[in-house]
PDB file of C-alpha atoms and ligand atoms in Angstrom:
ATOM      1  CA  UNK A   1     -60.033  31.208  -3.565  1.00  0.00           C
ATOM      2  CA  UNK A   2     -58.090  28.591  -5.381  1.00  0.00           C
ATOM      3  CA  UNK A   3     -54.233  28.602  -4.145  1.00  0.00           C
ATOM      4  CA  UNK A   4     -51.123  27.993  -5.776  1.00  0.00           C
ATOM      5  CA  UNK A   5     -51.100  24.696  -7.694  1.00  0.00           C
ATOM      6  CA  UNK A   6     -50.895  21.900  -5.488  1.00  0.00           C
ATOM      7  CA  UNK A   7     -52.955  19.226  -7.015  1.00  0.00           C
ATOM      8  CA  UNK A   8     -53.381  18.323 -10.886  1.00  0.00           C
ATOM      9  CA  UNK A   9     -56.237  20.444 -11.705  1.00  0.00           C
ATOM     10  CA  UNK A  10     -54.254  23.615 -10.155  1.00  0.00           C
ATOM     11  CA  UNK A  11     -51.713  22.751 -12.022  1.00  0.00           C
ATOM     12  CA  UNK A  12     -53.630  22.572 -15.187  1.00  0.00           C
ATOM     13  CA  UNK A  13     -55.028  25.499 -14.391  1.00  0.00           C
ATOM     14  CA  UNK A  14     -51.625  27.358 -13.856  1.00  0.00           C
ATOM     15  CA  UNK A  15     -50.941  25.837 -17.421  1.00  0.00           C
ATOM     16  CA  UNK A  16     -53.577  27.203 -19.061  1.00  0.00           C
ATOM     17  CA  UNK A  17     -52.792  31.041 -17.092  1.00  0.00           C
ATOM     18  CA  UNK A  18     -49.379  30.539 -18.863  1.00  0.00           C
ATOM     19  CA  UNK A  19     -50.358  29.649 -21.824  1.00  0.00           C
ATOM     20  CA  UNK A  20     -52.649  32.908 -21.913  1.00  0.00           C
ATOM     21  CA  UNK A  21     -50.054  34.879 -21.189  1.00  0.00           C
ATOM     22  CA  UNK A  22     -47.063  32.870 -23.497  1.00  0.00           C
ATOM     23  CA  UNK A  23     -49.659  34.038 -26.266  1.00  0.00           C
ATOM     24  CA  UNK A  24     -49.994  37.540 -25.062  1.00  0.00           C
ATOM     25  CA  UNK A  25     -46.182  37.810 -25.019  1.00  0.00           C
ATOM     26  CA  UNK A  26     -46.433  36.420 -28.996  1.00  0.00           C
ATOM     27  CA  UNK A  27     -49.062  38.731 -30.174  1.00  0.00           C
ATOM     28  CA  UNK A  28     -47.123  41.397 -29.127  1.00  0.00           C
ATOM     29  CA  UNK A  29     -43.725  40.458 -30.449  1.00  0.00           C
ATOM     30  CA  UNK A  30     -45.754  40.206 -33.422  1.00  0.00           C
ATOM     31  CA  UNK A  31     -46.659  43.490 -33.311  1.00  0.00           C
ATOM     32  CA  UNK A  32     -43.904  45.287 -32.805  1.00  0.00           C
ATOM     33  CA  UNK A  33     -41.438  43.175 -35.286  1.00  0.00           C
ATOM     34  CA  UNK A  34     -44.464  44.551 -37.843  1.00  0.00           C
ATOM     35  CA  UNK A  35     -43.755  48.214 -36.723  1.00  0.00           C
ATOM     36  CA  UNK A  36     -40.185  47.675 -36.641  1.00  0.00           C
ATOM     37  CA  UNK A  37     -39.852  46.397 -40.276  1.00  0.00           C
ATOM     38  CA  UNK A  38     -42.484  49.287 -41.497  1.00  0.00           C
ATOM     39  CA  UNK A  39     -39.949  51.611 -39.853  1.00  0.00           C
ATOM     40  CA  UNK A  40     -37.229  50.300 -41.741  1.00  0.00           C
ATOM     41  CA  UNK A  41     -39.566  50.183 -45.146  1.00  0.00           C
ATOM     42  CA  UNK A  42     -40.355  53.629 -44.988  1.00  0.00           C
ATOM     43  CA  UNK A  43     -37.932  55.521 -42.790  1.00  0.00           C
ATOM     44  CA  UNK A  44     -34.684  52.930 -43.800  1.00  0.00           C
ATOM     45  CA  UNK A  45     -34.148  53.415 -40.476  1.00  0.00           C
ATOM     46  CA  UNK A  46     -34.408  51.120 -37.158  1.00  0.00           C
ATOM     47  CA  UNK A  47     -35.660  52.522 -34.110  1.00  0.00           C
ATOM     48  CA  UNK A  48     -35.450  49.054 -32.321  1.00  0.00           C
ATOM     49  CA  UNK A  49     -32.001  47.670 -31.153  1.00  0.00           C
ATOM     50  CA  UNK A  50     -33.301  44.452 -29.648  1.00  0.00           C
ATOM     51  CA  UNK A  51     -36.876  42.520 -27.778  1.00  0.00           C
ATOM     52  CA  UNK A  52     -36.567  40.470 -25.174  1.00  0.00           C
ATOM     53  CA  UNK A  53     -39.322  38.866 -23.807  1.00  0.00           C
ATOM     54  CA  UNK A  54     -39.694  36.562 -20.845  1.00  0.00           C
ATOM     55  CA  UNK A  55     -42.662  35.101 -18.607  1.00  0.00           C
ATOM     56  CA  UNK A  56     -42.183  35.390 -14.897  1.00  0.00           C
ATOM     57  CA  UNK A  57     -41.447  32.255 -13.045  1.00  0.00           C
ATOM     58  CA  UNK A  58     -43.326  31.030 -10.538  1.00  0.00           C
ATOM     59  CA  UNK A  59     -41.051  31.263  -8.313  1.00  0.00           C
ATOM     60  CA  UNK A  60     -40.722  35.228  -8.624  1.00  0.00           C
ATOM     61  CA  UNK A  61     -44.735  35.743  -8.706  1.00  0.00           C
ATOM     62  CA  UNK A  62     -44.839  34.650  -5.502  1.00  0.00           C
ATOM     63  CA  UNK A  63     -41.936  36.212  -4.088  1.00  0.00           C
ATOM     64  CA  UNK A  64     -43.093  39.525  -5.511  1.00  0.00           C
ATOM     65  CA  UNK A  65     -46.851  38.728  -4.063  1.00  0.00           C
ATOM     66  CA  UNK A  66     -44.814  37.903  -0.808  1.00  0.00           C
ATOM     67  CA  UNK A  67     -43.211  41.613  -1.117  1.00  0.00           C
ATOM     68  CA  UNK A  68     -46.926  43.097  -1.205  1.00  0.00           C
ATOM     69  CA  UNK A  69     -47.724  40.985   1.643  1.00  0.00           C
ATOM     70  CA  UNK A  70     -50.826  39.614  -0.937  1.00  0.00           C
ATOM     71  CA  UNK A  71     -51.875  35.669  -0.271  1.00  0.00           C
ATOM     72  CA  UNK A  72     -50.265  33.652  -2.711  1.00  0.00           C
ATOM     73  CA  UNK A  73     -53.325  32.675  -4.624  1.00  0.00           C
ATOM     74  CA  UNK A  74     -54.049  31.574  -8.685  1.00  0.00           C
ATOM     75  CA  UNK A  75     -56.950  35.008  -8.701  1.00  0.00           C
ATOM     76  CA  UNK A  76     -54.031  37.017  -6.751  1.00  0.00           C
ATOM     77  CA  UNK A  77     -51.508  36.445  -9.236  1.00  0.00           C
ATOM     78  CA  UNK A  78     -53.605  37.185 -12.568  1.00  0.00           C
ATOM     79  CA  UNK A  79     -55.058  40.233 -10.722  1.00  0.00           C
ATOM     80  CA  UNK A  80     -52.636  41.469  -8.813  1.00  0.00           C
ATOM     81  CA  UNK A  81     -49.081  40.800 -10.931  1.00  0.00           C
ATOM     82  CA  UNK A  82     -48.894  42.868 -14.063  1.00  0.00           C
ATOM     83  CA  UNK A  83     -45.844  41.510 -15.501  1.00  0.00           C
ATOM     84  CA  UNK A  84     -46.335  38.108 -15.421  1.00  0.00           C
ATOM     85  CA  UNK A  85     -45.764  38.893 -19.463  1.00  0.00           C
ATOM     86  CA  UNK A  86     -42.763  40.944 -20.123  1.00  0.00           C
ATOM     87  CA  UNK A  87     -41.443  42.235 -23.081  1.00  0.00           C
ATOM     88  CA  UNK A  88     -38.156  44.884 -23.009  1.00  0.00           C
ATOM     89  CA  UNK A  89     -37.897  46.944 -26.150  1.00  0.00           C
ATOM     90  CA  UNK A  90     -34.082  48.744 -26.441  1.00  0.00           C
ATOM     91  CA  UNK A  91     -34.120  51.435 -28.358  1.00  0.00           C
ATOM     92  CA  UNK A  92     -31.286  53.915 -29.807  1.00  0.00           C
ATOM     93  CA  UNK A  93     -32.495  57.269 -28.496  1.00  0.00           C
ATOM     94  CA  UNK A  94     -34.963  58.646 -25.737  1.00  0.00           C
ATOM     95  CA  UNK A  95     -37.086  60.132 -28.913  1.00  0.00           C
ATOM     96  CA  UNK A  96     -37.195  56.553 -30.418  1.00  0.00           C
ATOM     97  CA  UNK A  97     -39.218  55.234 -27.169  1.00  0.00           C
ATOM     98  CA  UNK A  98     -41.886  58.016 -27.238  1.00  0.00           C
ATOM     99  CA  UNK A  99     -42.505  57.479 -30.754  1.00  0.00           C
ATOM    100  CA  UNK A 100     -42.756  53.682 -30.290  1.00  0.00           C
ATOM    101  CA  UNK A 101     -44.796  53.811 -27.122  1.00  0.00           C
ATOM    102  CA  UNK A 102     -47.407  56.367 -28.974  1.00  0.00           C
ATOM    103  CA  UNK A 103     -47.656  53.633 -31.739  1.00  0.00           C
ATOM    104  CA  UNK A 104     -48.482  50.690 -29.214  1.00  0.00           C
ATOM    105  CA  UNK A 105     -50.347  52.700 -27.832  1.00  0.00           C
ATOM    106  CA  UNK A 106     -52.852  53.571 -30.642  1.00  0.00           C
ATOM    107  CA  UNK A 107     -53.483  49.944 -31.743  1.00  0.00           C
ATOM    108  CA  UNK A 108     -57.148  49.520 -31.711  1.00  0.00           C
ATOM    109  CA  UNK A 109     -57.074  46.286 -29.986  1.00  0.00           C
ATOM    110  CA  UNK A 110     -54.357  47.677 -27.473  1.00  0.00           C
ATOM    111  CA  UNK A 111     -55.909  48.986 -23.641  1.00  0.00           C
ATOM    112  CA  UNK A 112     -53.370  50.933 -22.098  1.00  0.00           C
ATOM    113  CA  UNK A 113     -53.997  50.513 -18.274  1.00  0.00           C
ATOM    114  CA  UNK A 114     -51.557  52.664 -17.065  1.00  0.00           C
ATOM    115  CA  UNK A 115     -48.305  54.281 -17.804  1.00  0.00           C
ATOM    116  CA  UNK A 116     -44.820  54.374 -15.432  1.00  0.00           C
ATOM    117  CA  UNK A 117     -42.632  57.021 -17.233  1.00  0.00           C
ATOM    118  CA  UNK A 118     -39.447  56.499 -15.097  1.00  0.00           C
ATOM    119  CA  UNK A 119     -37.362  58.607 -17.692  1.00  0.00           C
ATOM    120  CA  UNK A 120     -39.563  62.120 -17.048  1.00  0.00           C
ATOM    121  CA  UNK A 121     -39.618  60.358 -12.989  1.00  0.00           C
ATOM    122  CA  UNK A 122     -36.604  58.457 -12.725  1.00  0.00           C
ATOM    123  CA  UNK A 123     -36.572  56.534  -9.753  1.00  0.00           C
ATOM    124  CA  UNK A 124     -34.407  57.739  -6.707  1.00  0.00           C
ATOM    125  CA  UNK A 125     -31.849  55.246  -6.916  1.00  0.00           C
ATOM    126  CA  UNK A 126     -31.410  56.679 -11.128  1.00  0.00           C
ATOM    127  CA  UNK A 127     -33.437  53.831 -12.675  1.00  0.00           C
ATOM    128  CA  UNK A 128     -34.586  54.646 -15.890  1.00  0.00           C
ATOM    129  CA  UNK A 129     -37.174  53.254 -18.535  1.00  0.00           C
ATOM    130  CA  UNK A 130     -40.948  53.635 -19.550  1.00  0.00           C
ATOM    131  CA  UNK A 131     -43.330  51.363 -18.771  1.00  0.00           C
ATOM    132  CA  UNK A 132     -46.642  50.277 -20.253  1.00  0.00           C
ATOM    133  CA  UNK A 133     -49.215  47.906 -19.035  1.00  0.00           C
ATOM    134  CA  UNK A 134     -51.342  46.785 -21.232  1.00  0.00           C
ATOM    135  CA  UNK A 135     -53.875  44.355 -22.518  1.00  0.00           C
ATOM    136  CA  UNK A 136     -54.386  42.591 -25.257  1.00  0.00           C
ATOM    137  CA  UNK A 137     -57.188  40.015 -26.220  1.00  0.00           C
ATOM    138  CA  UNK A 138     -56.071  36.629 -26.557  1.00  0.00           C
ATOM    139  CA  UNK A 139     -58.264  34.611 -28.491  1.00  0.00           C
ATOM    140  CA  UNK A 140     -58.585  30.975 -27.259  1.00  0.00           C
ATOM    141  CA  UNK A 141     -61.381  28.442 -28.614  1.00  0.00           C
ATOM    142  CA  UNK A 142     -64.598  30.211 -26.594  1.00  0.00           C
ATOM    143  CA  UNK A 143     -63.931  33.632 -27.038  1.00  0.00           C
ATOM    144  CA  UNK A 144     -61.192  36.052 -26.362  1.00  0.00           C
ATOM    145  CA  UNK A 145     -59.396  36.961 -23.471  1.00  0.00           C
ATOM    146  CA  UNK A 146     -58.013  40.105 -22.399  1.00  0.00           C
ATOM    147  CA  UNK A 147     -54.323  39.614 -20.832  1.00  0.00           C
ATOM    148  CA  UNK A 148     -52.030  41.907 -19.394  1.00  0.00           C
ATOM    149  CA  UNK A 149     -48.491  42.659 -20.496  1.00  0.00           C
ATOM    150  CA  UNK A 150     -45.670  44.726 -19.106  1.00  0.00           C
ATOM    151  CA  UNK A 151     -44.027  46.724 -22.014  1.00  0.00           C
ATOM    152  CA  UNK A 152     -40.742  48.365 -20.576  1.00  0.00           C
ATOM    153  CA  UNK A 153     -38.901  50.404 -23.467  1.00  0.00           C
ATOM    154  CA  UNK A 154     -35.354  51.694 -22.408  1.00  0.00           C
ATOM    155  CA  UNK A 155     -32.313  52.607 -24.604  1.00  0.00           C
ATOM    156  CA  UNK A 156     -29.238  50.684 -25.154  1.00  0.00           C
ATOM    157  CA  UNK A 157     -27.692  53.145 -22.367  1.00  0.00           C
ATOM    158  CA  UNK A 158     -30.741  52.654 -19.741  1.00  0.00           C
ATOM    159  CA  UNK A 159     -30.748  49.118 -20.320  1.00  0.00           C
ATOM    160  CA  UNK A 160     -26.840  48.566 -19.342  1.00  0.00           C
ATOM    161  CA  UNK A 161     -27.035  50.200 -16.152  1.00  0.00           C
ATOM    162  CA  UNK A 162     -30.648  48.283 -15.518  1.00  0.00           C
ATOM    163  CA  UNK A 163     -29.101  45.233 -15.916  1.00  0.00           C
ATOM    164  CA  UNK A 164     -26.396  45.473 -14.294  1.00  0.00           C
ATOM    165  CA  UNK A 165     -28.326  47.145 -11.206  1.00  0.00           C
ATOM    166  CA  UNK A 166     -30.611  44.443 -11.332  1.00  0.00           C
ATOM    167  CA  UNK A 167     -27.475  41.682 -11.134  1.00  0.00           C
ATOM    168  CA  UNK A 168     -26.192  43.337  -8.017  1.00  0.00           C
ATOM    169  CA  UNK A 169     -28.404  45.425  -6.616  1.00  0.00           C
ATOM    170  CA  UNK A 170     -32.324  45.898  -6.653  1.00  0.00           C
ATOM    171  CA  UNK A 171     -33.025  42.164  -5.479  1.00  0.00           C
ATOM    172  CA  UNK A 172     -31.199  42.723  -2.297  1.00  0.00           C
ATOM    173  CA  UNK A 173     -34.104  45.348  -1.552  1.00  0.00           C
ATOM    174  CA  UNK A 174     -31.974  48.500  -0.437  1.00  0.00           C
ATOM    175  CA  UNK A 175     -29.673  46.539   2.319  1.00  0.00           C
ATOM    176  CA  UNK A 176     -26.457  47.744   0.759  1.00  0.00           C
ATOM    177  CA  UNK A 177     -24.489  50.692   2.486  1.00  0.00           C
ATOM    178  CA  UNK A 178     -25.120  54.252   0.863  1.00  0.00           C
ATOM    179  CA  UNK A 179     -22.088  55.201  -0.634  1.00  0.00           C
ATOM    180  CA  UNK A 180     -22.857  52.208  -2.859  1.00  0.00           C
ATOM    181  CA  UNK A 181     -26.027  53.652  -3.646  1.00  0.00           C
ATOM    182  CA  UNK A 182     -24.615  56.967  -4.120  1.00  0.00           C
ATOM    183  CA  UNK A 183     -22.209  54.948  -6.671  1.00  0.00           C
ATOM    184  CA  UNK A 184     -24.968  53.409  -8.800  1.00  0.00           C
ATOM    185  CA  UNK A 185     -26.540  56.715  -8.966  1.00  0.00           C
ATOM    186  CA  UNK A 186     -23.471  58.539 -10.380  1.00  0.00           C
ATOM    187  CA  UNK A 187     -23.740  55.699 -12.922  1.00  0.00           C
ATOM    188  CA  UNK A 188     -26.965  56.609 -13.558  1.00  0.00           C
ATOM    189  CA  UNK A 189     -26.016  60.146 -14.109  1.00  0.00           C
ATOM    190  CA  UNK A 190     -22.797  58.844 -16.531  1.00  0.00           C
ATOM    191  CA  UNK A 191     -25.694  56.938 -18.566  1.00  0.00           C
ATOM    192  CA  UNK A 192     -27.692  60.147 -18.471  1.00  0.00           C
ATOM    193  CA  UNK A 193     -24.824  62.296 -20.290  1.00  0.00           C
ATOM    194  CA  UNK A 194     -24.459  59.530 -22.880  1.00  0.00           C
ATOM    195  CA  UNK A 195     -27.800  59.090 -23.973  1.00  0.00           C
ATOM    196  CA  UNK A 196     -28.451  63.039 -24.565  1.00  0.00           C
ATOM    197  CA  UNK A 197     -24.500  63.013 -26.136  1.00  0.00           C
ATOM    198  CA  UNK A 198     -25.621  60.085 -28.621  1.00  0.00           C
ATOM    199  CA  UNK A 199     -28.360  61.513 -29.314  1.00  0.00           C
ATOM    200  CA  UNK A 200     -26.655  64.963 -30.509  1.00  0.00           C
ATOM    201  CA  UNK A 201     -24.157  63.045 -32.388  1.00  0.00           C
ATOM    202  CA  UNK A 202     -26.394  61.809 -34.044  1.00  0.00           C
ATOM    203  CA  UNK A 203     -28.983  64.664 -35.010  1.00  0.00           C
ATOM    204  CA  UNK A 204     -25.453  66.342 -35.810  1.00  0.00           C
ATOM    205  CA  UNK A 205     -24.713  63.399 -38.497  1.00  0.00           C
ATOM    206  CA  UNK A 206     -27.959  63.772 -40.173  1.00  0.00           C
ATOM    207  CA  UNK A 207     -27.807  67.677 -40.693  1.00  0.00           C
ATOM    208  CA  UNK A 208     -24.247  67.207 -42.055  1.00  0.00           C
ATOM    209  CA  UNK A 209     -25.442  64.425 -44.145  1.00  0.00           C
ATOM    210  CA  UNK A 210     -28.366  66.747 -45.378  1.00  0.00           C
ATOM    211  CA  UNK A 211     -25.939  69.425 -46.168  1.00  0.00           C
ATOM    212  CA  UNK A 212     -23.538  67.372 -48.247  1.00  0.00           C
ATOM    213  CA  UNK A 213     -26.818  65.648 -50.196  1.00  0.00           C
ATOM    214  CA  UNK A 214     -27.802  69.080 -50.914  1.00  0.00           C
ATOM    215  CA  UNK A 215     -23.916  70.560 -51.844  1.00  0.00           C
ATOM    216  CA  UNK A 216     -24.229  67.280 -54.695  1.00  0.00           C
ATOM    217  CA  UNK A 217     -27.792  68.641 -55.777  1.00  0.00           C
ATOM    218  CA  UNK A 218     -26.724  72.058 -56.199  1.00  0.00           C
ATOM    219  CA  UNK A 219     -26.341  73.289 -59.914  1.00  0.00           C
ATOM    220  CA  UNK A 220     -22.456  73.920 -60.574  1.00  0.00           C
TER     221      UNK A 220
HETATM  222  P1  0O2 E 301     -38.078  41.409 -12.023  1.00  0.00           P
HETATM  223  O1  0O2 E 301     -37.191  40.433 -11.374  1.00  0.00           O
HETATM  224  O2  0O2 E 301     -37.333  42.240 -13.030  1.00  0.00           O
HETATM  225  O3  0O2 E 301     -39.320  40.825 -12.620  1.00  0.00           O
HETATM  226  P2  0O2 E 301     -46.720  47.083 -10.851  1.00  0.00           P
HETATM  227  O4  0O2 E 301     -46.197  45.994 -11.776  1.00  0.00           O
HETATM  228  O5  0O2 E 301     -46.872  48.408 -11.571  1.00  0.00           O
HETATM  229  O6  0O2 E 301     -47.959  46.685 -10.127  1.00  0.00           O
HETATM  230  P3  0O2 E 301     -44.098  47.174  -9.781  1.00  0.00           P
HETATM  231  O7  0O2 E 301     -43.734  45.791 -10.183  1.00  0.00           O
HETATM  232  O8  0O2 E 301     -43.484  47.693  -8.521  1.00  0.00           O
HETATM  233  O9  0O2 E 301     -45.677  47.296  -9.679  1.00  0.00           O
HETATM  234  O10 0O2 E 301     -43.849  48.157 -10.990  1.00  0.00           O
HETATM  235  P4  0O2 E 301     -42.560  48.811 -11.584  1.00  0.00           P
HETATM  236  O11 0O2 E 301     -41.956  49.812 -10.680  1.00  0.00           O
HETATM  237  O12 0O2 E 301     -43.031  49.298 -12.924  1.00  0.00           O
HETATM  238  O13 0O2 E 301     -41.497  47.619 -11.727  1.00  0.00           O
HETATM  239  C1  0O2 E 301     -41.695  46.612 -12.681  1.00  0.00           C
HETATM  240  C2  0O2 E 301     -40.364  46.049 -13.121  1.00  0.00           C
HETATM  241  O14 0O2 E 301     -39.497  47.117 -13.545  1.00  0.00           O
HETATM  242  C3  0O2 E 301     -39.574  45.322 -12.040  1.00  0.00           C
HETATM  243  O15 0O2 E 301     -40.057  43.994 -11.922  1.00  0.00           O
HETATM  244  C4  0O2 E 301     -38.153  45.395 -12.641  1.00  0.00           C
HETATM  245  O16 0O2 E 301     -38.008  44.500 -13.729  1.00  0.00           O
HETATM  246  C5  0O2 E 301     -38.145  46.793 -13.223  1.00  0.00           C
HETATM  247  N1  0O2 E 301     -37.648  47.761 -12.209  1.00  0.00           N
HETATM  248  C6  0O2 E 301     -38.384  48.619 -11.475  1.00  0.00           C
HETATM  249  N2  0O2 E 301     -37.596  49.345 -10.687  1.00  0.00           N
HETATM  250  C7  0O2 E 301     -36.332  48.962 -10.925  1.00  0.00           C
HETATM  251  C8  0O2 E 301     -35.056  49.382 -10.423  1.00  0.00           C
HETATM  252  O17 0O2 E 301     -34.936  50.240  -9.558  1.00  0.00           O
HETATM  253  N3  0O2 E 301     -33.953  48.739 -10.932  1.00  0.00           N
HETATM  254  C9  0O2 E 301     -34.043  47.771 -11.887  1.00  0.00           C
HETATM  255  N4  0O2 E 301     -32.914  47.217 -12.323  1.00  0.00           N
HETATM  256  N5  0O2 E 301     -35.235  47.348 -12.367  1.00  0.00           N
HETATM  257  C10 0O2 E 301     -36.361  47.944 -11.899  1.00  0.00           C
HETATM  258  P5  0O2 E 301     -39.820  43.147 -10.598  1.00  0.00           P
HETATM  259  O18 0O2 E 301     -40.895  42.136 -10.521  1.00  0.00           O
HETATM  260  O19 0O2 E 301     -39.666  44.055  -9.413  1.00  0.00           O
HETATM  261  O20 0O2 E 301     -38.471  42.411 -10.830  1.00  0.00           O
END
């Protein structure tokens, strides 16, 4: 097994792993900016508030591979870390992330490995989000690849207290007292009532809006 670069042709090797996945992330950026716009084409409306995409750090693979107790090695890391390629899709509302995931999902040159859906499960601590890892084929000069890719799609709500959690929280791996757990958690649950009250507000908008379109198209 080959380890973590240490002389030049490890490091060109971990090169060309990140240029795999750096092309991964692109393809599908591409592909959801293309779903995103038809959305907006057909629907005029946007179910996509923002992408961000990223590609772990070294640093952080082997932390993470540390976590698992796994050997830090170059065929460890591509088999064993899924989101080496991340992409974070915020969406409005909870309905938006279903629909979006479904639509990834069907792509015929998109293999969904697996599925975390930590909005029906949210996690104990209150985290919140749906993930997706999949694979895409990357096609270098002899032949293509397949590559993994994390999709996590949150909304705007989700993605605030994530963040935030994240920042002082989940790194320091559950060594903080429990009533500050308990306190992230009732955060959780404040994010909770927001998402389902947005989401009423708007469904609320749209029937009034119907009703007044209609009121206009009535004969007089
Ligand atoms: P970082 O620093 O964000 O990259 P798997 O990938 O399925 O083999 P893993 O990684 O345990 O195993 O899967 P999971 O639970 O889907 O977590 C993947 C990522 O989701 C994490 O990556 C975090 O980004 C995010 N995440 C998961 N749980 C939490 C949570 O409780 N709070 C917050 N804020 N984010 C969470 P990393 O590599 O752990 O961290």
């Amino acid at each position: 097994m080959k380890n973590i670069p240490k002389t030049y042709d490890q490091i060109d090797q971990w090169k060309s792993i990140m240029l795999l996945y750096n092309s991964a992330l692109k393809e599908i950026n591409v592909k959801i900016e293309i779903l995103n716009n038809e959305f907006i084409q057909i629907y005029k409306y946007n179910p996509i508030e923002h992408v961000k995409s990223r590609l772990k750090t070294a640093e952080s693979i082997v932390k993470k591979l540390k976590r698992h107790n796994i050997e830090a090695t170059v065929d460890n890391v591509m088999e064993e870390i899924n989101d080496i390629a991340g992409i974070r899709i915020i969406c409005s509302f909870i309905s938006d992330i279903y629909q979006l995931a479904d639509l990834i999902a069907k792509q015929s040159d998109v293999t969904v490995l697996y599925v975390k859906d930590y909005i029906r499960n949210p996690k104990p601590n209150g985290y919140k989000s749906y993930h997706m890892v999949v694979t895409i084929p990357v096609y270098l000069s002899d032949g293509p690849v397949e590559t993994k890719v994390e999709i996590q799609i949150r909304t705007v709500a989700m993605d605030f207290w994530a963040t935030l959690e994240h920042k002082i929280y989940y790194k320091s791996q559950g060594d903080a007292p429990d009533y500050l757990q308990q306190e992230l958690k009732a955060c959780a649950d404040v994010v909770d009532i927001l998402d389902a009250k947005m989401y009423s507000l708007n469904e609320a908008i749209l029937a009034w809006k119907q009703r007044e379109q209609k009121k206009t198209e009535e004969p007089i």
